[in-house]
PDB file of C-alpha atoms in Angstrom:
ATOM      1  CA  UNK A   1       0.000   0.000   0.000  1.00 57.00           C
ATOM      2  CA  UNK A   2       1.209   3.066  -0.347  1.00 69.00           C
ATOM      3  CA  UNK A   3       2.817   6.150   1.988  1.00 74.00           C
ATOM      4  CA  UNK A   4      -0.297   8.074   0.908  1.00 75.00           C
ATOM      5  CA  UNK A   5      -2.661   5.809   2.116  1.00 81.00           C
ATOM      6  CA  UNK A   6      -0.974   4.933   5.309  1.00 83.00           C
ATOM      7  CA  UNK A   7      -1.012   8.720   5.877  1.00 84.00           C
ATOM      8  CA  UNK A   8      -4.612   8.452   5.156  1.00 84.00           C
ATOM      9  CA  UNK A   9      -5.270   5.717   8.005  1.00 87.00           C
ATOM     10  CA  UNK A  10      -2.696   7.046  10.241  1.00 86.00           C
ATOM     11  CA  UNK A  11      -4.826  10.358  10.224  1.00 86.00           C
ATOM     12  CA  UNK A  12      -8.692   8.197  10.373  1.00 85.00           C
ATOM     13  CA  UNK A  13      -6.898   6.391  13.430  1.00 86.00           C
ATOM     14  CA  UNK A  14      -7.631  10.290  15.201  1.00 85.00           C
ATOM     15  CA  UNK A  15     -10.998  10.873  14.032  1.00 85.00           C
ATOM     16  CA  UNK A  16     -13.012   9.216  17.171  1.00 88.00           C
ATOM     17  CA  UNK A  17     -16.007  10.138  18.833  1.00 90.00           C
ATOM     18  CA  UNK A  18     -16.541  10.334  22.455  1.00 90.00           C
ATOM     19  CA  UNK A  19     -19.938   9.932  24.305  1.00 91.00           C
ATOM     20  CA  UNK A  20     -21.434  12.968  25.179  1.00 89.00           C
ATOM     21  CA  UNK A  21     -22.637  13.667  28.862  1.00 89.00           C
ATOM     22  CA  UNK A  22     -25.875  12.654  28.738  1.00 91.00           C
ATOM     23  CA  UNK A  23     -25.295   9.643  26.455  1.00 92.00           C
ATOM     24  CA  UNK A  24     -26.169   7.455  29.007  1.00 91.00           C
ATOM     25  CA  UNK A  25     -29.397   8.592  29.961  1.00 92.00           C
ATOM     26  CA  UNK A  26     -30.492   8.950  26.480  1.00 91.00           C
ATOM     27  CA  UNK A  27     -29.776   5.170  26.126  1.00 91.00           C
ATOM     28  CA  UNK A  28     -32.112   4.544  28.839  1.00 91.00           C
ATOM     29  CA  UNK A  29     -34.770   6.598  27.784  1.00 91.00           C
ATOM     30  CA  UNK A  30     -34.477   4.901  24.256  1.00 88.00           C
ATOM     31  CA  UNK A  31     -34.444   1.629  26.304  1.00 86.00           C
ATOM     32  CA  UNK A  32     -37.642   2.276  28.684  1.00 85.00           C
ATOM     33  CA  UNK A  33     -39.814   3.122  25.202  1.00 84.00           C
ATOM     34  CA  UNK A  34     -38.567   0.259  23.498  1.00 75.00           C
ATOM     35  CA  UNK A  35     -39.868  -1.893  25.710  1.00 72.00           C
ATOM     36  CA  UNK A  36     -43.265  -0.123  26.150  1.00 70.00           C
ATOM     37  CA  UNK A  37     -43.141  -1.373  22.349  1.00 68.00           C
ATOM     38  CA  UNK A  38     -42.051  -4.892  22.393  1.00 61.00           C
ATOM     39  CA  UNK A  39     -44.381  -6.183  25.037  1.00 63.00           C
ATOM     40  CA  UNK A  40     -45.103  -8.874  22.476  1.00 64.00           C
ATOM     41  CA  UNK A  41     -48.263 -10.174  20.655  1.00 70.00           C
ATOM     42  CA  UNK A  42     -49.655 -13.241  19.744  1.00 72.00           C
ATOM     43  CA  UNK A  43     -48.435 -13.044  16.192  1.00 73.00           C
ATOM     44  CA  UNK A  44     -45.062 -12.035  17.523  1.00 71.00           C
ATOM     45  CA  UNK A  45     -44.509 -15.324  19.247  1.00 72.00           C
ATOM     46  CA  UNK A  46     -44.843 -17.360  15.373  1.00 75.00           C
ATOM     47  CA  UNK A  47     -41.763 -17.754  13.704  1.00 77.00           C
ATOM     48  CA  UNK A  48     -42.425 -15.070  10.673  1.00 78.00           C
ATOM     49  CA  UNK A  49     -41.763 -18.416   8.357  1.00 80.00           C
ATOM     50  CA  UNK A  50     -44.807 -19.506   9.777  1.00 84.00           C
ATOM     51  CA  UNK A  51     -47.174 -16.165   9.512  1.00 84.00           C
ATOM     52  CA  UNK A  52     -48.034 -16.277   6.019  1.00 88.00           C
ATOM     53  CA  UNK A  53     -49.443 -19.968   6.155  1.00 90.00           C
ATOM     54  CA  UNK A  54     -50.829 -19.142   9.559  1.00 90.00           C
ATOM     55  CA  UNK A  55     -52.870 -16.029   7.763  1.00 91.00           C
ATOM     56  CA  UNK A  56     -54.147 -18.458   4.973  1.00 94.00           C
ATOM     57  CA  UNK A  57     -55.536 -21.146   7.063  1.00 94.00           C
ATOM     58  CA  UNK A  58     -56.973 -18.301   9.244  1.00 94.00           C
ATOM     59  CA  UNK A  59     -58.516 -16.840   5.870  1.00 95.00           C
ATOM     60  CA  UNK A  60     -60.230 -20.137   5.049  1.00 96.00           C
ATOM     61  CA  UNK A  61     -61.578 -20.783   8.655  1.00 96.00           C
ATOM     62  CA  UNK A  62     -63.085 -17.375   8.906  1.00 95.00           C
ATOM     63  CA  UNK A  63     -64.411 -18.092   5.229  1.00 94.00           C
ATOM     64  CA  UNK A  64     -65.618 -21.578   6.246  1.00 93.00           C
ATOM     65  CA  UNK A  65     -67.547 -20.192   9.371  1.00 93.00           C
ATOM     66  CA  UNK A  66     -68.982 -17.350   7.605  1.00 92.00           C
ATOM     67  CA  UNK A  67     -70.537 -19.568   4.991  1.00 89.00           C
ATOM     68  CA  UNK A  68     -71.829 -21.782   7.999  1.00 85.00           C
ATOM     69  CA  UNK A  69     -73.172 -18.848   9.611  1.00 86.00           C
ATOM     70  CA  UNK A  70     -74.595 -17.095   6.863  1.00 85.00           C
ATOM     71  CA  UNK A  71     -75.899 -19.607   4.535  1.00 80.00           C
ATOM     72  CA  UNK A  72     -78.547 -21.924   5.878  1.00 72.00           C
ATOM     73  CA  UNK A  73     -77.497 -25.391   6.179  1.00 66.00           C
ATOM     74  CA  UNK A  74     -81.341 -27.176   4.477  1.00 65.00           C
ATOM     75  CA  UNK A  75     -83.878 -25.336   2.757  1.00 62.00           C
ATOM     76  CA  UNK A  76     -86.847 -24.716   4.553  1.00 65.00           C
ATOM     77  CA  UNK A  77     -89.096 -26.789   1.938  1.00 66.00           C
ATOM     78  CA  UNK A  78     -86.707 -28.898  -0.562  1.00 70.00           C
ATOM     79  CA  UNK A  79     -87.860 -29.060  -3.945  1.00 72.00           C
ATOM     80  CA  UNK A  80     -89.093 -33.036  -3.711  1.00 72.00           C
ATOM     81  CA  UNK A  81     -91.057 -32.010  -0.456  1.00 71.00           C
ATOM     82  CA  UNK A  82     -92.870 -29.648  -2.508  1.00 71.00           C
ATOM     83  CA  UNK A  83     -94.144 -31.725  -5.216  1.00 72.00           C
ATOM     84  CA  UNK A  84     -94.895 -34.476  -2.414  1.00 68.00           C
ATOM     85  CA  UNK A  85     -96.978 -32.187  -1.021  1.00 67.00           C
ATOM     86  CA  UNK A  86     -99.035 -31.224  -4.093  1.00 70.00           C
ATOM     87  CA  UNK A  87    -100.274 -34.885  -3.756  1.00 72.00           C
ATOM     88  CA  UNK A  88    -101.196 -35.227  -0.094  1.00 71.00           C
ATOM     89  CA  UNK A  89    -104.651 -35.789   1.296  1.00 72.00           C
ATOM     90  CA  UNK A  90    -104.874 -33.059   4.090  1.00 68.00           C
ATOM     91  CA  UNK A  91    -104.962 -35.995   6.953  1.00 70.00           C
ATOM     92  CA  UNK A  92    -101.719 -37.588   4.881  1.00 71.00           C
ATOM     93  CA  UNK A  93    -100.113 -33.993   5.359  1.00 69.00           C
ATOM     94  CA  UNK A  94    -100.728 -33.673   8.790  1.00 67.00           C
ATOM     95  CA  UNK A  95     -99.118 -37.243   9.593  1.00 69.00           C
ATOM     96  CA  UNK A  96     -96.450 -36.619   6.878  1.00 67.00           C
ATOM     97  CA  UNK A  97     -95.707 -33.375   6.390  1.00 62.00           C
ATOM     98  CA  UNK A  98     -94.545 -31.154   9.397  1.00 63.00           C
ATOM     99  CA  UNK A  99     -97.221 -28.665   8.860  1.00 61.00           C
ATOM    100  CA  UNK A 100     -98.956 -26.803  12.031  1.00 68.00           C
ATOM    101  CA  UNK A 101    -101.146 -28.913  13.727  1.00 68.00           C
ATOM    102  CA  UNK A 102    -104.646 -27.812  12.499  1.00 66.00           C
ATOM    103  CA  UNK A 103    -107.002 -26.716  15.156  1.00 73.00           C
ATOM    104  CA  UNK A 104    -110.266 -28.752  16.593  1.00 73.00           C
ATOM    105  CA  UNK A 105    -112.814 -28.465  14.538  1.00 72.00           C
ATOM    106  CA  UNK A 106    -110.623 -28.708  11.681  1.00 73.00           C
ATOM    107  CA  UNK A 107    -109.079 -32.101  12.363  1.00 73.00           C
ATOM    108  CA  UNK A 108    -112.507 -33.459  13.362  1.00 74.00           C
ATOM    109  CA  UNK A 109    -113.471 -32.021   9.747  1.00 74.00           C
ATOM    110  CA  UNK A 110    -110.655 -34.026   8.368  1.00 70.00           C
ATOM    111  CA  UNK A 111    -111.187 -37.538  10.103  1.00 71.00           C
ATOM    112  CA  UNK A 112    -115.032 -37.458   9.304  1.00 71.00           C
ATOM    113  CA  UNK A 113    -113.864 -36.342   5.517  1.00 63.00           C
ATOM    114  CA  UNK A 114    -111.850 -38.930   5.559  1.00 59.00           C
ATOM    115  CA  UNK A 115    -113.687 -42.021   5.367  1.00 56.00           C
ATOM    116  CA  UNK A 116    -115.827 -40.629   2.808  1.00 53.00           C
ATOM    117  CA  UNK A 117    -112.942 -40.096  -0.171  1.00 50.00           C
TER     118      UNK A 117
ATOM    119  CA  UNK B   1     -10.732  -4.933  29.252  1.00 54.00           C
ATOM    120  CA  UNK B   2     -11.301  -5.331  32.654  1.00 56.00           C
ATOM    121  CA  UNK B   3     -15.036  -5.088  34.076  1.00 63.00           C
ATOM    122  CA  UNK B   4     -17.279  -6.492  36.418  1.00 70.00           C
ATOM    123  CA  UNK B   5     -19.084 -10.258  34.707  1.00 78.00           C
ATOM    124  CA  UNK B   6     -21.375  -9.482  37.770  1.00 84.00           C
ATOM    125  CA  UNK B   7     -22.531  -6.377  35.817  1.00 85.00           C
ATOM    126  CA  UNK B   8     -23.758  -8.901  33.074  1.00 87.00           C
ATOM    127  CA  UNK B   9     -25.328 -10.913  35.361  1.00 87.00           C
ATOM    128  CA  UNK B  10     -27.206  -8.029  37.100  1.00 88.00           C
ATOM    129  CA  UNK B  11     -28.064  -6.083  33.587  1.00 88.00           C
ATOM    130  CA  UNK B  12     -30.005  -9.664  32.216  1.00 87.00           C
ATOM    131  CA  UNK B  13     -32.024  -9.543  35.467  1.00 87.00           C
ATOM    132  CA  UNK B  14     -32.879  -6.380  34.441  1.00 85.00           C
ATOM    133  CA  UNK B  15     -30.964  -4.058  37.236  1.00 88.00           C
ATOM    134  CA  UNK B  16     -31.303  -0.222  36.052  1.00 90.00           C
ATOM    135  CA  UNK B  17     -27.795   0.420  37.582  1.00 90.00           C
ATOM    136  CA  UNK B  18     -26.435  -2.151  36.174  1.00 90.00           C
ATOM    137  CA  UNK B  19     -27.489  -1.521  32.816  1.00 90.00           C
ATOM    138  CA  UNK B  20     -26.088   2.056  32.964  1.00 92.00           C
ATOM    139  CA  UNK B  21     -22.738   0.940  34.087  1.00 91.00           C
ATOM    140  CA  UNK B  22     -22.610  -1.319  31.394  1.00 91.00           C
ATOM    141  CA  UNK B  23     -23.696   1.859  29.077  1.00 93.00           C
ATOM    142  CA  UNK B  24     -21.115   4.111  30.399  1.00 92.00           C
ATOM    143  CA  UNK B  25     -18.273   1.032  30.553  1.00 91.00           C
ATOM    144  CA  UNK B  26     -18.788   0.227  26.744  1.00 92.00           C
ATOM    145  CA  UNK B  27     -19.934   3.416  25.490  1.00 93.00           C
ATOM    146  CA  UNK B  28     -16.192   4.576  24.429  1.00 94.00           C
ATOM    147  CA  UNK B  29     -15.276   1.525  22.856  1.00 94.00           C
ATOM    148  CA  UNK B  30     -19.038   1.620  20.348  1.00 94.00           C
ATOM    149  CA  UNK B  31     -18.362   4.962  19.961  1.00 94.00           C
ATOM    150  CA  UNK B  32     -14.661   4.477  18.708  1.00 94.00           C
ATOM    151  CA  UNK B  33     -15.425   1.499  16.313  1.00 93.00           C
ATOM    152  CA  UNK B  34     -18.667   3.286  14.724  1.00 94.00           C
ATOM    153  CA  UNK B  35     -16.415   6.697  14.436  1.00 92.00           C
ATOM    154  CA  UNK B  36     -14.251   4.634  11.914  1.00 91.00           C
ATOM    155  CA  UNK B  37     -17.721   4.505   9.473  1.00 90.00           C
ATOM    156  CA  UNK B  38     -19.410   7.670  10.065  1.00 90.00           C
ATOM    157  CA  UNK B  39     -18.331  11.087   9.566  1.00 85.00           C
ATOM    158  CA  UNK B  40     -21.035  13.010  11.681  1.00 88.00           C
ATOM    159  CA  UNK B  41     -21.265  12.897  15.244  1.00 91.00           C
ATOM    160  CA  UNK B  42     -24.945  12.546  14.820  1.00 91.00           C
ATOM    161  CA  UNK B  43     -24.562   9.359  12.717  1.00 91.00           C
ATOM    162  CA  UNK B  44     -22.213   8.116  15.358  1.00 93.00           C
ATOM    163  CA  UNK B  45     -24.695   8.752  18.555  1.00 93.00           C
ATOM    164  CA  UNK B  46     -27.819   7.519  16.889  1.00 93.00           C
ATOM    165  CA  UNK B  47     -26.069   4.227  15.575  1.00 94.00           C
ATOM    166  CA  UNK B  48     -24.595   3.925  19.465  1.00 94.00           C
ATOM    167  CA  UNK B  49     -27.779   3.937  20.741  1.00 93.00           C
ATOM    168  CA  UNK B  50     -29.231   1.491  18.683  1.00 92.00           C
ATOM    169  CA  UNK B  51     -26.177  -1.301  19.067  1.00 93.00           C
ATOM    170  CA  UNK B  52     -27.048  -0.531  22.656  1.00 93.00           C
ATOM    171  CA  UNK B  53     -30.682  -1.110  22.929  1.00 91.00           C
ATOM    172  CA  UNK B  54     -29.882  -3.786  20.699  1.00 90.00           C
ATOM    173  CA  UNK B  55     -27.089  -5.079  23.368  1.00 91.00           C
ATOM    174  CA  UNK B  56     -30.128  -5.019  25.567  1.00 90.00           C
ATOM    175  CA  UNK B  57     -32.919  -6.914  23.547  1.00 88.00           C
ATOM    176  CA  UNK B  58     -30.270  -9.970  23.183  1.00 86.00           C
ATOM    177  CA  UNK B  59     -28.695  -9.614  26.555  1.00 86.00           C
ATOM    178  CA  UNK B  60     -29.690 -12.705  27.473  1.00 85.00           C
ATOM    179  CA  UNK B  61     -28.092 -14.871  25.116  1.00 84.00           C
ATOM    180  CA  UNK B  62     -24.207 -13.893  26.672  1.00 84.00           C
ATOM    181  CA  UNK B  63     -23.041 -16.242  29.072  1.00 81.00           C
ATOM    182  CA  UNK B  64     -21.195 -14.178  31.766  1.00 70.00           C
ATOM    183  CA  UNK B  65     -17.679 -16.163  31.014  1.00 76.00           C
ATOM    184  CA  UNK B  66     -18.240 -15.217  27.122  1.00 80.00           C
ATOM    185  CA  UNK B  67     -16.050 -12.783  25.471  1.00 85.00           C
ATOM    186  CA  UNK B  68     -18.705  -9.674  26.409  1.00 88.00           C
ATOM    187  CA  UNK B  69     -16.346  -6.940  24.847  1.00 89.00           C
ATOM    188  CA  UNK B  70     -16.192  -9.116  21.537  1.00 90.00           C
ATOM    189  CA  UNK B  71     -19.979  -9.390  21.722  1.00 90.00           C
ATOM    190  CA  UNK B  72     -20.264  -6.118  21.555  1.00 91.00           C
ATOM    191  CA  UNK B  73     -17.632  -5.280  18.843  1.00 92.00           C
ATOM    192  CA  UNK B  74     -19.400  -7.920  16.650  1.00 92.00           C
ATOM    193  CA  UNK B  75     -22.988  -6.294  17.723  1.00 92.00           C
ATOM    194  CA  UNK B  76     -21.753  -2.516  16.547  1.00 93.00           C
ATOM    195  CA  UNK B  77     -19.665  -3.740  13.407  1.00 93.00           C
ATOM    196  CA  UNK B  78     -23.225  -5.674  12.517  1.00 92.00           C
ATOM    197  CA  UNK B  79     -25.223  -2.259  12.878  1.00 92.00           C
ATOM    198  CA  UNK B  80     -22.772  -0.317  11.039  1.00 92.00           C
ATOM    199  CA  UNK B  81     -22.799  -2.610   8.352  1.00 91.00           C
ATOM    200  CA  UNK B  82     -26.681  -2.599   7.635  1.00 91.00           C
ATOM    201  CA  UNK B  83     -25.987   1.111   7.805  1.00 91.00           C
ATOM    202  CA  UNK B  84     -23.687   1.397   5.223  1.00 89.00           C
ATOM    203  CA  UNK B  85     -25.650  -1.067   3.224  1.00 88.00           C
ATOM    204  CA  UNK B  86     -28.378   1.414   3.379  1.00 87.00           C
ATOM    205  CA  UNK B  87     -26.352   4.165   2.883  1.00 83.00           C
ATOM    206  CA  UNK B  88     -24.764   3.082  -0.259  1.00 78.00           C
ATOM    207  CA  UNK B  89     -27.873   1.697  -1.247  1.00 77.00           C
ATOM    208  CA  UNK B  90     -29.822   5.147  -1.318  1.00 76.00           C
ATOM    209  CA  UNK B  91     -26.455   6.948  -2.753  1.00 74.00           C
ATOM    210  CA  UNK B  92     -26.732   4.708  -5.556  1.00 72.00           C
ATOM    211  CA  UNK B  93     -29.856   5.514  -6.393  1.00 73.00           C
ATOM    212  CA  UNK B  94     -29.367   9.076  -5.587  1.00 70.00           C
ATOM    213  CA  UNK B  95     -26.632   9.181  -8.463  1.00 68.00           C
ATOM    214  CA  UNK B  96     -28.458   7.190 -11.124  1.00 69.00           C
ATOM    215  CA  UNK B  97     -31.782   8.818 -10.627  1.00 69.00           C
ATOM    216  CA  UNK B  98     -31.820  11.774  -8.733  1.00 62.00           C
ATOM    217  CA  UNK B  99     -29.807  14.990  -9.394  1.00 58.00           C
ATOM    218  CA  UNK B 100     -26.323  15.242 -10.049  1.00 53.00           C
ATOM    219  CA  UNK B 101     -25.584  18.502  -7.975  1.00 49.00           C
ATOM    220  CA  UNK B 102     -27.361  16.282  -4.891  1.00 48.00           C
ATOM    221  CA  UNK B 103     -24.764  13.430  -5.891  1.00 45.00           C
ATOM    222  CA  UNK B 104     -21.576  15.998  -5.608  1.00 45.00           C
ATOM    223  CA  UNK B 105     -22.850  17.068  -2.720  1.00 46.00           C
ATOM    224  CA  UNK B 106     -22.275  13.991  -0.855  1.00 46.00           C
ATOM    225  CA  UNK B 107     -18.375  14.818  -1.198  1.00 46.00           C
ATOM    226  CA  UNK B 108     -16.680  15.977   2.104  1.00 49.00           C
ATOM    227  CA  UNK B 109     -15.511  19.219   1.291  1.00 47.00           C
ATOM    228  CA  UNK B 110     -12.769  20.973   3.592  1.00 54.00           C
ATOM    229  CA  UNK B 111      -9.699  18.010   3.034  1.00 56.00           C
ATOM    230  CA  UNK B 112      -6.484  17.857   1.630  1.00 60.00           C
ATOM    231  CA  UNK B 113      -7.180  16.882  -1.718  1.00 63.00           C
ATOM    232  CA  UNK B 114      -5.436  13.284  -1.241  1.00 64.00           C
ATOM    233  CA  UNK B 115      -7.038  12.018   1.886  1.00 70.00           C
ATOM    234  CA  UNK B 116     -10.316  13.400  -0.088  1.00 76.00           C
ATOM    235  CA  UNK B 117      -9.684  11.073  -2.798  1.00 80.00           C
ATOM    236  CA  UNK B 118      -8.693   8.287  -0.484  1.00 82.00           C
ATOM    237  CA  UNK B 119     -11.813   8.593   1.525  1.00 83.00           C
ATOM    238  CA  UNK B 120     -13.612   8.759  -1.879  1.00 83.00           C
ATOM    239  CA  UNK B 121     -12.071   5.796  -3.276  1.00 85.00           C
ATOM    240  CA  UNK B 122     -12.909   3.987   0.292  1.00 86.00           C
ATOM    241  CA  UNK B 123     -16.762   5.134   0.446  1.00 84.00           C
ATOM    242  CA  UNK B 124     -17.210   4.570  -3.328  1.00 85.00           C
ATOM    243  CA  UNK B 125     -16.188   0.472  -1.960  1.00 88.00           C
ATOM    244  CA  UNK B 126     -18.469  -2.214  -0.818  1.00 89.00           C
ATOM    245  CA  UNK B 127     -18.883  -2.476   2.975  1.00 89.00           C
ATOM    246  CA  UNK B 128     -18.082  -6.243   3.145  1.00 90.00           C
ATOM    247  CA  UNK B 129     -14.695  -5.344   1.436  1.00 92.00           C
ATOM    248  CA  UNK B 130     -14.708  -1.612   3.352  1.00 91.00           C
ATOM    249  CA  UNK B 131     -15.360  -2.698   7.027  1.00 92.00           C
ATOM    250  CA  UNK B 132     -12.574  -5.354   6.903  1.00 93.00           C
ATOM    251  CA  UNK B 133     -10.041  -3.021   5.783  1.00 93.00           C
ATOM    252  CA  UNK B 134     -11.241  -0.069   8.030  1.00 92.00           C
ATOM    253  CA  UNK B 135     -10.733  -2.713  11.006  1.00 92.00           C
ATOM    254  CA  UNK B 136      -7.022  -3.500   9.270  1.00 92.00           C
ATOM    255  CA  UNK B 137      -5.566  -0.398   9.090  1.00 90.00           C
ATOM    256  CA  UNK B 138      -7.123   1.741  11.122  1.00 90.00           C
ATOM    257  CA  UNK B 139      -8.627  -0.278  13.881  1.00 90.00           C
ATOM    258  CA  UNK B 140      -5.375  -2.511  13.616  1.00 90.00           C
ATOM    259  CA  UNK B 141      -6.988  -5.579  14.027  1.00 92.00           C
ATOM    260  CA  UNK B 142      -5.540  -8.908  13.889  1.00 93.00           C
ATOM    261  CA  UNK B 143      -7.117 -11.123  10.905  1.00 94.00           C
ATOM    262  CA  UNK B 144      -8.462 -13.553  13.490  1.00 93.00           C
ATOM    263  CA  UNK B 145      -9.800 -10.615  15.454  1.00 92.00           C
ATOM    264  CA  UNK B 146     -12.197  -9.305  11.981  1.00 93.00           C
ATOM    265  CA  UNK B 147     -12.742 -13.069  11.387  1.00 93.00           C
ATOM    266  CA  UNK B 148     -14.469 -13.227  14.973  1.00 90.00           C
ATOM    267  CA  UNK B 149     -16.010  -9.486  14.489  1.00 89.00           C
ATOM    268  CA  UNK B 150     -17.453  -9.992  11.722  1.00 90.00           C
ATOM    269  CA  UNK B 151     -18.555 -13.645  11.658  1.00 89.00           C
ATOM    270  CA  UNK B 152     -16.414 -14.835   9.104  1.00 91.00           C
ATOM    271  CA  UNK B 153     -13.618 -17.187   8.477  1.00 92.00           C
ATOM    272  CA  UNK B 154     -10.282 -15.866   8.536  1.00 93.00           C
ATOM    273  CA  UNK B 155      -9.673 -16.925   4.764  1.00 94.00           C
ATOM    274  CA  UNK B 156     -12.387 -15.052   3.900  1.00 94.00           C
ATOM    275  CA  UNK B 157     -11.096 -11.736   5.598  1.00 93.00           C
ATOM    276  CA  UNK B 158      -7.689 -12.151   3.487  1.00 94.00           C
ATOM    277  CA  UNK B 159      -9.796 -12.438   0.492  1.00 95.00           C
ATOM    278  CA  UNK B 160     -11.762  -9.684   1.055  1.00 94.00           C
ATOM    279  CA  UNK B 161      -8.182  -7.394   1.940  1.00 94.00           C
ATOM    280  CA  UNK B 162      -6.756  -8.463  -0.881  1.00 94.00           C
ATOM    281  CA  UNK B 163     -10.018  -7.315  -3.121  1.00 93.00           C
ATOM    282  CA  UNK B 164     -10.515  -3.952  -1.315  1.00 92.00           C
ATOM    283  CA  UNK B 165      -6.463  -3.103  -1.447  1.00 91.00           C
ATOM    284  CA  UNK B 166      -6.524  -3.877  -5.132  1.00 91.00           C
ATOM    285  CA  UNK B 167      -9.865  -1.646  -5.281  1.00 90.00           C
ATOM    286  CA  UNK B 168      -8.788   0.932  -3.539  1.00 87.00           C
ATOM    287  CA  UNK B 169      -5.159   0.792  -5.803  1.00 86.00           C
ATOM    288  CA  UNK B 170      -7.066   0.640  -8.829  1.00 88.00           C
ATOM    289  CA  UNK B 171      -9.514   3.367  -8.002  1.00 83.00           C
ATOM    290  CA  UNK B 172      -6.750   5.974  -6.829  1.00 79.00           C
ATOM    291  CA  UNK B 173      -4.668   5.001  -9.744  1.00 76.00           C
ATOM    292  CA  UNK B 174      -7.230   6.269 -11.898  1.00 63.00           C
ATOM    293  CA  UNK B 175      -7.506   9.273 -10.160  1.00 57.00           C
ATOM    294  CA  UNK B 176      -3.990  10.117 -10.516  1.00 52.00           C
ATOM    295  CA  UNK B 177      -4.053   9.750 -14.100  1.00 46.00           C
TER     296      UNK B 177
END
C-alpha cells in the first residue's frame, strides 16, 4: 500500500467520537420506550416463516364459518317435499308433512272427511 | 478490558444500575469502532444507541464467562454494516436517478485533496470489502480478530483485503491519471 494511504489511516486512526454527557441517559430513555413497544403479541410469538401460512388457514376458517353462519345449512321446503306435497290428502299432510297442527274443529273435519274419499 | 461479569449478570435480570454501568463502561469503545464509518457525530450517537438497545434486547443470550467486549464489537460492526448497506444503497440511487448537484454534494468538502480522494475511493467500496479493511488499518486488528467481528472465516477476511487493497489501488490510480 502506499505512503499516501498509510497517511490516510494514520490520520482516520484520530478521528473518534466520544460519548457525550448525557449519552447514558439517552440510552435509557431509548431503552424504557422500546420496551413499552415490544411487550409482544400473539403473532409475535410465530416464527415469521410460519405467519403467512398461519394467515391463509386463518382466511379459510373465517371463510368456512362465515358460509356456515350465513348460509342456511337445508332449505326450509326442498324441492321433492314440494311436489310431495301437491299430492297429499290433508290428513296424509298432517301425519307426513310437518305442517302446524290444524285446530279442533278442523281435524274433526278431516277424520269425518276422511272415510268418505 | 477489565469489568465487572457481575454487571452482566445483574443487567439480564434487568438491574437499572447495572445496565447504565454497562452503558457508560462500553460506550467509548461503540463509539470508537462506529467513528471509523461515520463522519457526523450525529450518525455516530444515533447508531450507538441502537447497538445498545440492541445489546439489551439480546442480553440474554451472553453467558457471563463469554467474550462480552467481543460481543459487543461484533454487535456494533453488525449495525454499522446494515448502515452502510443502506447508505450506499440510497447513494446509488441518488446518483443514477436523482440529481447530479445532490450526488456531488455527498463529497466531504474541507480536506487535503489526497485524503479526499482516499476517503472517496474507500466510500465509493463495498462495505463487506470496506469494514474489513477499516478494522485493518485503522482499527489494527488482527485477521483472526475481523474473522471473529465480523462472523467470518479468517480466509475469507484475506480475500476480502486483498479485493478492497486492489480496489482501492485501482480506483486511486485512476484518479492520478
Amino acid at each position: 500500500m502506499n505512503s499516501d494511504l498509510n497517511n490516510f489511516f494514520k490520520e482516520e486512526q484520530k478521528h473518534v467520537f466520544e460519548p457525550g454527557p448525557y449519552f447514558t441517559q439517552r440510552v435509557m430513555a431509548q431503552l424504557a420506550s422500546a420496551k413499552e413497544q415490544l411487550t409482544p403479541s400473539v403473532w409475535d410469538v410465530l416464527p415469521s416463516a410460519i405467519r403467512p401460512i398461519m394467515a391463509v388457514a386463518l382466511v379459510v376458517l373465517f371463510g368456512v364459518l362465515a358460509v356456515q353462519i350465513l348460509v342456511p345449512v337445508e332449505p326450509v321446503r326442498g324441492a321433492i317435499e314440494a311436489y310431495n306435497r301437491q299430492d297429499l290428502s290433508p290428513s296424509e299432510q298432517l301425519l307426513l308433512v310437518d305442517a302446524p297442527s290444524p285446530e279442533g274443529a278442523e281435524i274433526e273435519e278431516i277424520l269425518i272427511l276422511e272415510p268418505m274419499q | 478490558m477489565n469489568f465487572d461479569r457481575e454487571l452482566i449478570v445483574r443487567a439480564q435480570a434487568g438491574d437499572r444500575e447495572a445496565q447504565e454501568s454497562l452503558v457508560r463502561a462500553f460506550s467509548p469503545m461503540v463509539f470508537r469502532l462506529i467513528s471509523r464509518f461515520f463522519r457526523s457525530r450525529e450518525d455516530v450517537e444515533d447508531l450507538a444507541q441502537d447497538v445498545f438497545v440492541k445489546m439489551f434486547g439480546r442480553i440474554d443470550q451472553v453467558r457471563p464467562d463469554e467474550n462480552f467486549p467481543g460481543w459487543l464489537q461484533r454487535v456494533t460492526v453488525n449495525t454499522c454494516y446494515d448502515e452502510l448497506r443502506k447508505t450506499r444503497r440510497r447513494r446509488l440511487a441518488l446518483e443514477t436517478y436523482g440529481p447530479h448537484e445532490i450526488a456531488e454534494r455527498t463529497v466531504q468538502p474541507k480536506e487535503p485533496e489526497d485524503f479526499g480522494k482516499a476517503r472517496q475511493a474507500l466510500q465509493a467500496l463495498d462495505p463487506k470489502l470496506r469494514i474489513p479493511l477499516i478494522l485493518k488499518e485503522v482499527e489494527e486488528m488482527s485477521v483472526e480478530e475481523i474473522a471473529k467481528t465480523m462472523g467470518i472465516t479468517q480466509t475469507n477476511v484475506k480475500v476480502r483485503l486483498f479485493r478492497a487493497r486492489k480496489k482501492l489501488a485501482a480506483s486511486l490510480g485512476s484518479t492520478k491519471k
